[in-house]
mmCIF file of C-alpha atoms in Angstrom:
data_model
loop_
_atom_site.group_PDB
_atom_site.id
_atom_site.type_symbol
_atom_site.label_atom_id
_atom_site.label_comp_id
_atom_site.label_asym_id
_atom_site.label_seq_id
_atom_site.Cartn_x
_atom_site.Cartn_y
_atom_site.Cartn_z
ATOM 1 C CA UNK A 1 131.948 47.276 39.602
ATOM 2 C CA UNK A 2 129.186 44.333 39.382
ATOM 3 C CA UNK A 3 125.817 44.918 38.734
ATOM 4 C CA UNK A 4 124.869 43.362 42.019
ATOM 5 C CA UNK A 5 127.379 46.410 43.137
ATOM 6 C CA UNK A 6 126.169 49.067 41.350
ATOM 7 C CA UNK A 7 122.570 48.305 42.164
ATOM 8 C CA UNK A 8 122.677 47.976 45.878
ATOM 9 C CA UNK A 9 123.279 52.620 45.522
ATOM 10 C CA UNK A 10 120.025 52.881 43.871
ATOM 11 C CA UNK A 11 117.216 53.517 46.097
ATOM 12 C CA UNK A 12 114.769 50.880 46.547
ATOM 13 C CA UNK A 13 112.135 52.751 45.596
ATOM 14 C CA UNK A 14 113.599 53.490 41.974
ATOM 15 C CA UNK A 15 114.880 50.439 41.839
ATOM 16 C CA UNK A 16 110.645 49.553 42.160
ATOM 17 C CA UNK A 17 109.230 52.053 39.601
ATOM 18 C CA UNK A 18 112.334 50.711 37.280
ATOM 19 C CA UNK A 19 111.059 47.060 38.178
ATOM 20 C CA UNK A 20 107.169 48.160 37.070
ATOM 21 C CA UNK A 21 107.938 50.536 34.353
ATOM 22 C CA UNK A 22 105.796 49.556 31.598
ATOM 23 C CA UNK A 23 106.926 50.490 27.842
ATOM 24 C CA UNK A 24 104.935 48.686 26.055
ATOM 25 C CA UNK A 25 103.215 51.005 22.765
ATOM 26 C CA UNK A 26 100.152 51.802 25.098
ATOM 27 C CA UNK A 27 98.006 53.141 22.694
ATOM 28 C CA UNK A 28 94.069 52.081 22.451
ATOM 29 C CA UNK A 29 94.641 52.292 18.608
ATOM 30 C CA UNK A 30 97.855 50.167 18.685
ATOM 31 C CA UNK A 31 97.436 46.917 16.606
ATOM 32 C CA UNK A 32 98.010 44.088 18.914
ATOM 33 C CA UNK A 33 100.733 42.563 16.413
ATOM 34 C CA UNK A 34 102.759 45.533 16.306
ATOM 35 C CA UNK A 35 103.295 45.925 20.175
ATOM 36 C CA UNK A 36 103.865 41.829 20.255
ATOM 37 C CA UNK A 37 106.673 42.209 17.921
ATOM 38 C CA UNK A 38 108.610 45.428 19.986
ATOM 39 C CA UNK A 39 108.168 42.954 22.938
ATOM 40 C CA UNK A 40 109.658 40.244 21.411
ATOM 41 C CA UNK A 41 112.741 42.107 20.018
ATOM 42 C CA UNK A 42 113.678 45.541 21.161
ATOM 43 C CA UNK A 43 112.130 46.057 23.763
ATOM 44 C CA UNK A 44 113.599 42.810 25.745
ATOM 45 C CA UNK A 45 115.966 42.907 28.212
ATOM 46 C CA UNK A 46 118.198 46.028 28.240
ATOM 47 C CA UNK A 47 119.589 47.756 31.687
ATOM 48 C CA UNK A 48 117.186 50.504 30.970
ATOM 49 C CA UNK A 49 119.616 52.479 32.275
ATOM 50 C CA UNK A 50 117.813 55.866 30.400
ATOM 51 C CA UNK A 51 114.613 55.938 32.419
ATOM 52 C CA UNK A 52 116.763 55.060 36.209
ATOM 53 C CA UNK A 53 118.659 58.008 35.219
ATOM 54 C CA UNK A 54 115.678 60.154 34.172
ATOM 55 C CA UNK A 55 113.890 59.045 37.756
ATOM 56 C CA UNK A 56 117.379 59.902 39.639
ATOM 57 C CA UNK A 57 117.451 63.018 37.658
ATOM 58 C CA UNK A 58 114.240 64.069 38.419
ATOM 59 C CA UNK A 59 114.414 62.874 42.420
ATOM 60 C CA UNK A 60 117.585 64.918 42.078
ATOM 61 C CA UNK A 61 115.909 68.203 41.349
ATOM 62 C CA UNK A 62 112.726 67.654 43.745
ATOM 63 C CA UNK A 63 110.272 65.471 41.620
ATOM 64 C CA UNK A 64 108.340 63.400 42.871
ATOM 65 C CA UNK A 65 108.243 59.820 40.933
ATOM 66 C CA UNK A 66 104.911 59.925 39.444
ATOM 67 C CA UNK A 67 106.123 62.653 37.363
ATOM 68 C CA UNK A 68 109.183 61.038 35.956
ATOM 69 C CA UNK A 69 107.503 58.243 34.842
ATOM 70 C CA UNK A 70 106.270 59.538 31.598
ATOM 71 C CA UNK A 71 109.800 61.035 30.581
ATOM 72 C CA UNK A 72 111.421 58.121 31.467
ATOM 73 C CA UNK A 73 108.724 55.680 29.872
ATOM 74 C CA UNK A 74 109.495 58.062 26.631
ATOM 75 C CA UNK A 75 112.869 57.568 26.611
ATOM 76 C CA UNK A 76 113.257 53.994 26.159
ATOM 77 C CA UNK A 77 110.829 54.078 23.659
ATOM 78 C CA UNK A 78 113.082 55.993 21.943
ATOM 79 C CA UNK A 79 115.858 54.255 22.212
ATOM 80 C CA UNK A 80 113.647 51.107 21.237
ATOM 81 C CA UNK A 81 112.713 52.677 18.163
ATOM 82 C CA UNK A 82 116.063 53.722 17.113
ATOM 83 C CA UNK A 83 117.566 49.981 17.480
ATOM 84 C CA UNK A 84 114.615 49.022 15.284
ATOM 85 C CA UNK A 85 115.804 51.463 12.877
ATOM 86 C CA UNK A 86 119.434 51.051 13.034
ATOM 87 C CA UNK A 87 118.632 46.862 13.149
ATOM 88 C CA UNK A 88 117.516 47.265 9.292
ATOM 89 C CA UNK A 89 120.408 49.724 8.640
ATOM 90 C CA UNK A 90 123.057 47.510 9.746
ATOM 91 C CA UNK A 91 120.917 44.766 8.191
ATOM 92 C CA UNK A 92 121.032 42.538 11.756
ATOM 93 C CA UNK A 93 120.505 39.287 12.681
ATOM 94 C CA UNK A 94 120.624 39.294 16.131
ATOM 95 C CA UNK A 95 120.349 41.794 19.135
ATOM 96 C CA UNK A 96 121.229 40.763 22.869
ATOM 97 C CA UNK A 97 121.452 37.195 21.587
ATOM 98 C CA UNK A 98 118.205 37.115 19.773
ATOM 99 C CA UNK A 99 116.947 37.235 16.366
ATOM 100 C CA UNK A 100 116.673 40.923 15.539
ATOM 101 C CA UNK A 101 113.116 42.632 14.931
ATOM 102 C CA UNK A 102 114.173 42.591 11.008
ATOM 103 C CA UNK A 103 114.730 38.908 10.928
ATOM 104 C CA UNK A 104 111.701 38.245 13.488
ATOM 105 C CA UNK A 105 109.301 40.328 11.367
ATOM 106 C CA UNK A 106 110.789 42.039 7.988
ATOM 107 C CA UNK A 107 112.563 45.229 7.257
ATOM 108 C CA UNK A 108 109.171 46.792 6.334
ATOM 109 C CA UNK A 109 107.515 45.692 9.946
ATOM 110 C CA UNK A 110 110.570 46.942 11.679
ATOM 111 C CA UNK A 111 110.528 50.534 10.085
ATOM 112 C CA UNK A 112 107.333 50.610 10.813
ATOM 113 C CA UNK A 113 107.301 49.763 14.239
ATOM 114 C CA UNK A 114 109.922 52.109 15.223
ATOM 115 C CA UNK A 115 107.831 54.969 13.611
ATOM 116 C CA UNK A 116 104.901 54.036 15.806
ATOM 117 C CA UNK A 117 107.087 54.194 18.538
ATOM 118 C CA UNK A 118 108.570 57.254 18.307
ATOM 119 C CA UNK A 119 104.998 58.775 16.873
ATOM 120 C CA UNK A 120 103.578 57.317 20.303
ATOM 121 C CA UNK A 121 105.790 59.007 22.554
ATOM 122 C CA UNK A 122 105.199 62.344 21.185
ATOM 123 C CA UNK A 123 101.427 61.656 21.507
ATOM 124 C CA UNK A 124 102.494 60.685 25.125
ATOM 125 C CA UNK A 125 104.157 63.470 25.849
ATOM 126 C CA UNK A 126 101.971 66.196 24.131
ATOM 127 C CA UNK A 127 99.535 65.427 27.077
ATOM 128 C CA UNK A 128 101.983 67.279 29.913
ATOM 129 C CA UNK A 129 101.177 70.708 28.052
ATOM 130 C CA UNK A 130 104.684 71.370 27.733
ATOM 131 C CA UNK A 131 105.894 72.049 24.097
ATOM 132 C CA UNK A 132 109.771 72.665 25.572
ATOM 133 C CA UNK A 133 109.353 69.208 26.794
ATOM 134 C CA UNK A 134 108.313 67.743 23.294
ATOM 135 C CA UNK A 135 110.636 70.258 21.516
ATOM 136 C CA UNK A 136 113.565 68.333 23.300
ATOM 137 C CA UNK A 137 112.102 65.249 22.640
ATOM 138 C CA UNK A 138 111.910 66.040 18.579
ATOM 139 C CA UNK A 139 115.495 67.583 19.013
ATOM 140 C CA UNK A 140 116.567 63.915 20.367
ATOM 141 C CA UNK A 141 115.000 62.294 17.306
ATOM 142 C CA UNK A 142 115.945 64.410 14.905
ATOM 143 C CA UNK A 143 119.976 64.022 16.270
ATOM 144 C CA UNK A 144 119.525 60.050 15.954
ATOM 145 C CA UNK A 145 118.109 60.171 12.273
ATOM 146 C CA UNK A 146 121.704 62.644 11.795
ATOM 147 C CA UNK A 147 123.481 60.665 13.774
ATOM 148 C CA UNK A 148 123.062 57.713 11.841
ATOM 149 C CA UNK A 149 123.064 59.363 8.200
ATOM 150 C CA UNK A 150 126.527 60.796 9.633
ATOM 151 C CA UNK A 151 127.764 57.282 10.305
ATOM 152 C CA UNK A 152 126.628 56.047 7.130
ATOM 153 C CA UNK A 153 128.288 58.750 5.085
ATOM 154 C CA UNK A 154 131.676 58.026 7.010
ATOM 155 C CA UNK A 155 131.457 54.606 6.443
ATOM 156 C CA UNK A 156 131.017 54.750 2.640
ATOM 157 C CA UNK A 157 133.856 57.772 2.187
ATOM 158 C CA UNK A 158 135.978 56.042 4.601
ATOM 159 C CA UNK A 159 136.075 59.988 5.872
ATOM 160 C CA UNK A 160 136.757 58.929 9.561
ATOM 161 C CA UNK A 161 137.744 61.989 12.036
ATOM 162 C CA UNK A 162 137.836 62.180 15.867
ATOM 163 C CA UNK A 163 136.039 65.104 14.939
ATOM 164 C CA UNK A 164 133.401 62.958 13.001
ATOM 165 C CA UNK A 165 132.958 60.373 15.579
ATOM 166 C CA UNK A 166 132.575 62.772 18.263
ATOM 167 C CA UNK A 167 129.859 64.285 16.189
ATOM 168 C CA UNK A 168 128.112 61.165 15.369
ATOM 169 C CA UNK A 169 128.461 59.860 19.240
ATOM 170 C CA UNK A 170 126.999 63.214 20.258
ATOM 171 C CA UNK A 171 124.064 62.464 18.015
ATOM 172 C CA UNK A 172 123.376 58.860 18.853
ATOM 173 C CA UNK A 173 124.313 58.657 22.420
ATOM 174 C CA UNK A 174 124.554 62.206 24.105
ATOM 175 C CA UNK A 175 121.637 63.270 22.338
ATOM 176 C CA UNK A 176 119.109 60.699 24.279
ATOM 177 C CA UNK A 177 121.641 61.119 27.902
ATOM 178 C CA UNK A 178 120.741 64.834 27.326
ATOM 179 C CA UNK A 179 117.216 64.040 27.868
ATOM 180 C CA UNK A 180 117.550 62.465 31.136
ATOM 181 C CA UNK A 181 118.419 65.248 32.819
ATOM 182 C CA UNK A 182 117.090 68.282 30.739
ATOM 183 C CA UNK A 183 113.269 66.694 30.834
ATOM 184 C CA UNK A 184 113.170 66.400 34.358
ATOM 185 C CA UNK A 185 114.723 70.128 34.903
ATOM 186 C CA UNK A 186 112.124 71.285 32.131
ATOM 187 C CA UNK A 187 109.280 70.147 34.355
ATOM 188 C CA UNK A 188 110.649 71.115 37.295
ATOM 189 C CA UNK A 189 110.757 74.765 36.146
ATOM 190 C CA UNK A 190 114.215 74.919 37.154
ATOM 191 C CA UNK A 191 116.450 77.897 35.973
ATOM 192 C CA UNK A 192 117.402 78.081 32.716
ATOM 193 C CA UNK A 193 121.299 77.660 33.727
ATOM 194 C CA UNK A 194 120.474 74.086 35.720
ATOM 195 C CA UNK A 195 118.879 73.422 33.020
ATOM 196 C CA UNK A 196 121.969 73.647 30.338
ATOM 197 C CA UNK A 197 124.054 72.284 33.688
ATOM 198 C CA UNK A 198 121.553 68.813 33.656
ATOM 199 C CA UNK A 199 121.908 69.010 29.481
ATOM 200 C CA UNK A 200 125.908 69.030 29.474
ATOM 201 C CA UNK A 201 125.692 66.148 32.464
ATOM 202 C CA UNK A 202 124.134 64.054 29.960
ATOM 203 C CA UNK A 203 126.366 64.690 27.712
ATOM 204 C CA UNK A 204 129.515 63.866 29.122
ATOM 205 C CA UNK A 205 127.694 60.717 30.474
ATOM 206 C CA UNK A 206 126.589 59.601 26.790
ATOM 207 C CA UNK A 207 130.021 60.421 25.345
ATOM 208 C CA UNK A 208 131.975 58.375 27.830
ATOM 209 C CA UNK A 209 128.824 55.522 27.340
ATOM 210 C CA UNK A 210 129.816 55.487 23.977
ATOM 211 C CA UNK A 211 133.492 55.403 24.325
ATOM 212 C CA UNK A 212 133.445 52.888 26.582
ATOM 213 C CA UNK A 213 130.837 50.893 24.343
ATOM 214 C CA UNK A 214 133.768 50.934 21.846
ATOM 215 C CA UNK A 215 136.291 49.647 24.191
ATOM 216 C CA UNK A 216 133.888 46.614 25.049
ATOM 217 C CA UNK A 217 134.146 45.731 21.488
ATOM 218 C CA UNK A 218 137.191 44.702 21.929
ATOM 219 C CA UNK A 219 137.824 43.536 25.597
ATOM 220 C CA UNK A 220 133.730 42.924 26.843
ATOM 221 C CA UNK A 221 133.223 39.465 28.469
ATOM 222 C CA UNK A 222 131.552 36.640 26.278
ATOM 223 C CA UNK A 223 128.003 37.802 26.461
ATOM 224 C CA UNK A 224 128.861 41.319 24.764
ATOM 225 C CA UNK A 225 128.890 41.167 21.151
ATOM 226 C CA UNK A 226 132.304 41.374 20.336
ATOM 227 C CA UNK A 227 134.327 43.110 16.947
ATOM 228 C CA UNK A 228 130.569 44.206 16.115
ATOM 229 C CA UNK A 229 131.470 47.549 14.975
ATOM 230 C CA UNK A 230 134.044 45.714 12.725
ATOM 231 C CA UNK A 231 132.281 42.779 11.209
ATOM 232 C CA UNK A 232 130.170 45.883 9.838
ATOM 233 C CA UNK A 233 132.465 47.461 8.209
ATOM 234 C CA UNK A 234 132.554 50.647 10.865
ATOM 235 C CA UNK A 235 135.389 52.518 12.356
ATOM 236 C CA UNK A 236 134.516 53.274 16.072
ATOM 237 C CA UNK A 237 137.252 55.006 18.684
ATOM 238 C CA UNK A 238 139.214 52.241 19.080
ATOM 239 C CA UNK A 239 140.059 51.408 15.743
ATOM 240 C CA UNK A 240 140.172 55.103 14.415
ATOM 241 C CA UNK A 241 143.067 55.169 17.226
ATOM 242 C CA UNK A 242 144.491 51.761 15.592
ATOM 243 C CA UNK A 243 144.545 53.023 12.436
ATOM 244 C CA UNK A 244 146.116 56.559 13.529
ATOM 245 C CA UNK A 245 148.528 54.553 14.741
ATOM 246 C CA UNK A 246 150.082 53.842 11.330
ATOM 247 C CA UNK A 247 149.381 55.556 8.712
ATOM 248 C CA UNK A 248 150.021 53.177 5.900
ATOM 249 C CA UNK A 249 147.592 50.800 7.265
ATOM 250 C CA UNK A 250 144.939 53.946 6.944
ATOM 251 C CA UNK A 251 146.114 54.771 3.998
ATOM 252 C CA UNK A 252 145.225 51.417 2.327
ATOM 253 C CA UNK A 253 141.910 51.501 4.429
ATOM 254 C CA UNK A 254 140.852 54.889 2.589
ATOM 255 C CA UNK A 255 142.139 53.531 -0.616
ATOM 256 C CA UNK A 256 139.343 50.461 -0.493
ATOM 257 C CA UNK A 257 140.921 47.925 1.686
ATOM 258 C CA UNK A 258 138.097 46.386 3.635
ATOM 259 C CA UNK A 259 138.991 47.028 7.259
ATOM 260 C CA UNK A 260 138.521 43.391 8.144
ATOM 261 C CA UNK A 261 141.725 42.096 6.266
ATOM 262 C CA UNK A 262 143.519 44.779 7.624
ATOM 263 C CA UNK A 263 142.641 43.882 11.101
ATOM 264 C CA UNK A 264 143.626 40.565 9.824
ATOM 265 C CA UNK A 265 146.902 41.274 9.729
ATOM 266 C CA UNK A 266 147.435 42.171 13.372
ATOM 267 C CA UNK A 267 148.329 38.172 13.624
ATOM 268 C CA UNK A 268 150.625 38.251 12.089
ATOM 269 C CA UNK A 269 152.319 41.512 13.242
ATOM 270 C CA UNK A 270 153.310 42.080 16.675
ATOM 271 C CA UNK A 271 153.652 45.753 16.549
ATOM 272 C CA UNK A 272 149.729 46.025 15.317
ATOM 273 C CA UNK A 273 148.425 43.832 18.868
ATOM 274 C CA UNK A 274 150.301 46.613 20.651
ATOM 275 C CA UNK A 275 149.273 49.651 19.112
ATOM 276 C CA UNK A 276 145.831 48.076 19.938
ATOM 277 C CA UNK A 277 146.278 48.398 23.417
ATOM 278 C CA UNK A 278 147.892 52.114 23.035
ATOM 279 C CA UNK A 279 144.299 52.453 21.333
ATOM 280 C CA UNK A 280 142.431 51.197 24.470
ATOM 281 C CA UNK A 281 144.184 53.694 26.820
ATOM 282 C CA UNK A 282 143.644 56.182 24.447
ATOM 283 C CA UNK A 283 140.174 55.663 24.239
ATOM 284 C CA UNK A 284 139.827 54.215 27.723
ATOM 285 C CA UNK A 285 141.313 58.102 28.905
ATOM 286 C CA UNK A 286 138.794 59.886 26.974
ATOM 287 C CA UNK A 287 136.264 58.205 28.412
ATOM 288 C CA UNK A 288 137.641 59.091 32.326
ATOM 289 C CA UNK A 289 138.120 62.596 31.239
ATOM 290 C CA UNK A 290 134.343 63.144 29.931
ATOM 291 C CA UNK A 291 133.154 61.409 33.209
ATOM 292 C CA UNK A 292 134.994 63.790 35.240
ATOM 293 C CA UNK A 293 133.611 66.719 33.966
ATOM 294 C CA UNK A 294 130.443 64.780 34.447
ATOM 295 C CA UNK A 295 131.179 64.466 37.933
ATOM 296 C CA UNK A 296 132.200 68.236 38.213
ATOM 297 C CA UNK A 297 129.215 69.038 36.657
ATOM 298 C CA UNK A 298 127.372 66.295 39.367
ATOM 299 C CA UNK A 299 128.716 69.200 41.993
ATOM 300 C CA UNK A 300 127.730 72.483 41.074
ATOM 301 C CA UNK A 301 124.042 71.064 40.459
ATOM 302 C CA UNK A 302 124.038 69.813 44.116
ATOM 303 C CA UNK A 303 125.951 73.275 45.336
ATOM 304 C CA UNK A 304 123.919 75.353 43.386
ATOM 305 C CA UNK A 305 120.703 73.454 44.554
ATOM 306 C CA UNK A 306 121.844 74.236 48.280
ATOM 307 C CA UNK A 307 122.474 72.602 51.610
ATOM 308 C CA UNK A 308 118.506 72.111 52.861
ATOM 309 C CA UNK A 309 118.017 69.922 49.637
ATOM 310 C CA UNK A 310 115.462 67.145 51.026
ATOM 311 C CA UNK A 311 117.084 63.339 51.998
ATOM 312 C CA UNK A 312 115.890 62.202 48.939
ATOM 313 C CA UNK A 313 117.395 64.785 46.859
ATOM 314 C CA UNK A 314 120.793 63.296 48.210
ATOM 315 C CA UNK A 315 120.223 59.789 48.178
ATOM 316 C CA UNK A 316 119.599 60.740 44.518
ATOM 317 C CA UNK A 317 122.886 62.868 44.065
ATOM 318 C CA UNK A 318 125.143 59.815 45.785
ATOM 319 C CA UNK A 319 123.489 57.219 43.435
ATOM 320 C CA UNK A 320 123.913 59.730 40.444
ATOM 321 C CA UNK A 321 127.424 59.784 41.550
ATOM 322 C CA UNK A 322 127.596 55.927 41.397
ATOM 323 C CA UNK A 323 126.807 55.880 37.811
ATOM 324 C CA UNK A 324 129.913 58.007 37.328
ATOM 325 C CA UNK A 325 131.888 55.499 38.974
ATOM 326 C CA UNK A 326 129.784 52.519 37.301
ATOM 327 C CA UNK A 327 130.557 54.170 33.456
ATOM 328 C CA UNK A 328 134.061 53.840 33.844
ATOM 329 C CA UNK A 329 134.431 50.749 35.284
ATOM 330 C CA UNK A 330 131.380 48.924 33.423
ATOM 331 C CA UNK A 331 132.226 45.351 32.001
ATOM 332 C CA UNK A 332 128.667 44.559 30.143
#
């Protein structure tokens, strides 16, 4: 699916407050240089594909679109912040083809201006009167700081798990899908079992985000980054599947082999190129499995929201189904 595809089943007038969404550190207090620098690195470009979900989400459950707007706003802030954070970690150069904020500014200046970020949106959102919304919030930022101290710690033990990198993609990536869907239930008032229903639709939509990041590693066109994951040293999906795939080659891998010269070897080896592409199924059918329970999930919501739910509600629910579709089949 193209993006020309996937964004002719978003309504127009999402599609609109996506187009005018403004994320820029608002703040009267906010020194000019540090908002100049998020605009020039992290917060440039992107699919923003957080806050169209959050607006979809909240359309979804009855909303109207001036009330989405702050959750979504807060969400890519979020997500700003933690590639600021995790652009320092990974020590960066470049993000989406551009210098990365550490290289633009410093390491300092980056930290820095990912804490104001994520400092700003809980100032933003204190102002709905809504701790359960903030609480979430703080939940998602407290899973990304895990998150990331979990993928550290696996990288330097070489302690790679499916049950680790579940954990760690539940943290970095389900964490902030959550979000989209449990904020706008939140302020909806909606029942405390939509509620968990919009939570575990994020979930299953950030899981299968994340596992079919890792498949773009290896097969994304040329304007994905490409063997990212591996020229940093980290195991994702698709090479913990490699790997699993013969044991000796793990074996040296936990022993202190750098996983770079063992991913050298595949050309040399005919049998290692295949087992890649067992690994790519593998991964590939994870992925379609989380997104149909996403879509089953999609289902009840609708049934249990019942058959007099407004047009809007269901031009919401068919373009929610369309992301579905668009995370399994996305090529960027």
């Amino acid at each position: 699916m193209s993006l020309v595809q996937f964004l002719a089943n978003i309504p127009h007038d999402i599609l609109k407050r996506l187009g005018d969404l403004s994320v820029d550190a608002r703040s009267e207090s906010c020194r000019r240089e540090i908002n100049d620098l998020l605009q020039q690195t992290v917060l440039i470009g992107g699919k923003r594909l957080r806050p169209l979900l959050t607006f979809l989400m909240g359309q979804f459950f009855g909303l109207d679109l001036d009330a989405c707007e702050l959750p979504a706003r807060a969400i890519e802030q979020v997500h700003a912040a933690s590639l600021s954070h995790d652009d320092v970690v990974d020590n960066a150069s470049t993000r989406r083809g551009k210098p990365s904020i550490n290289v633009v500014a410093s390491n300092k200046k980056a930290v820095l201006a990912g804490d104001y970020l994520l400092a700003n949106v809980i100032v933003d959102l204190a102002t709905l009167n809504r701790p359960d919304v903030v609480s979430e919030m703080a939940q998602v930022i407290r899973d990304l700081a895990e998150g990331e101290w979990l993928q550290l710690d696996a990288a330097q033990n070489r302690a790679y798990t499916r049950e680790s990198l579940r954990e760690i993609a539940l943290k970095k990536t389900a964490s902030v899908m959550s979000w989209c869907g449990v904020a706008p239930a939140l302020i909806q008032n909606a029942p405390a079992p939509m509620v968990e229903y919009a939570r575990q639709f994020g979930v299953k939509l950030g899981l299968a985000f994340q596992l079919m990041d890792d498949v773009l590693d290896f097969q994304g066109p040329g304007l994905k980054d490409q063997l990212l994951d591996l020229e940093n040293g980290q195991v994702n999906s698709v090479l913990f599947e490699w790997l699993d795939l013969h044991p000796e080659l793990f074996a040296r891998y936990r022993s202190g082999e750098s996983i770079q010269d063992l991913w050298q070897e595949k050309q040399f080896n005919s049998s290692l190129n295949q087992s890649l592409s067992t690994a790519l199924v593998a991964v590939r059918t994870e992925a379609q499995q989380q997104l149909d329970e996403a879509r089953n999930i999609l289902n009840l919501m609708n049934s249990e929201l019942g058959k007099n739910n407004p047009t809007d509600n269901q031009k919401s629910f068919r373009a929610l189904e369309y992301i579905v579709d668009y995370l399994g089949q996305r090529s960027f």
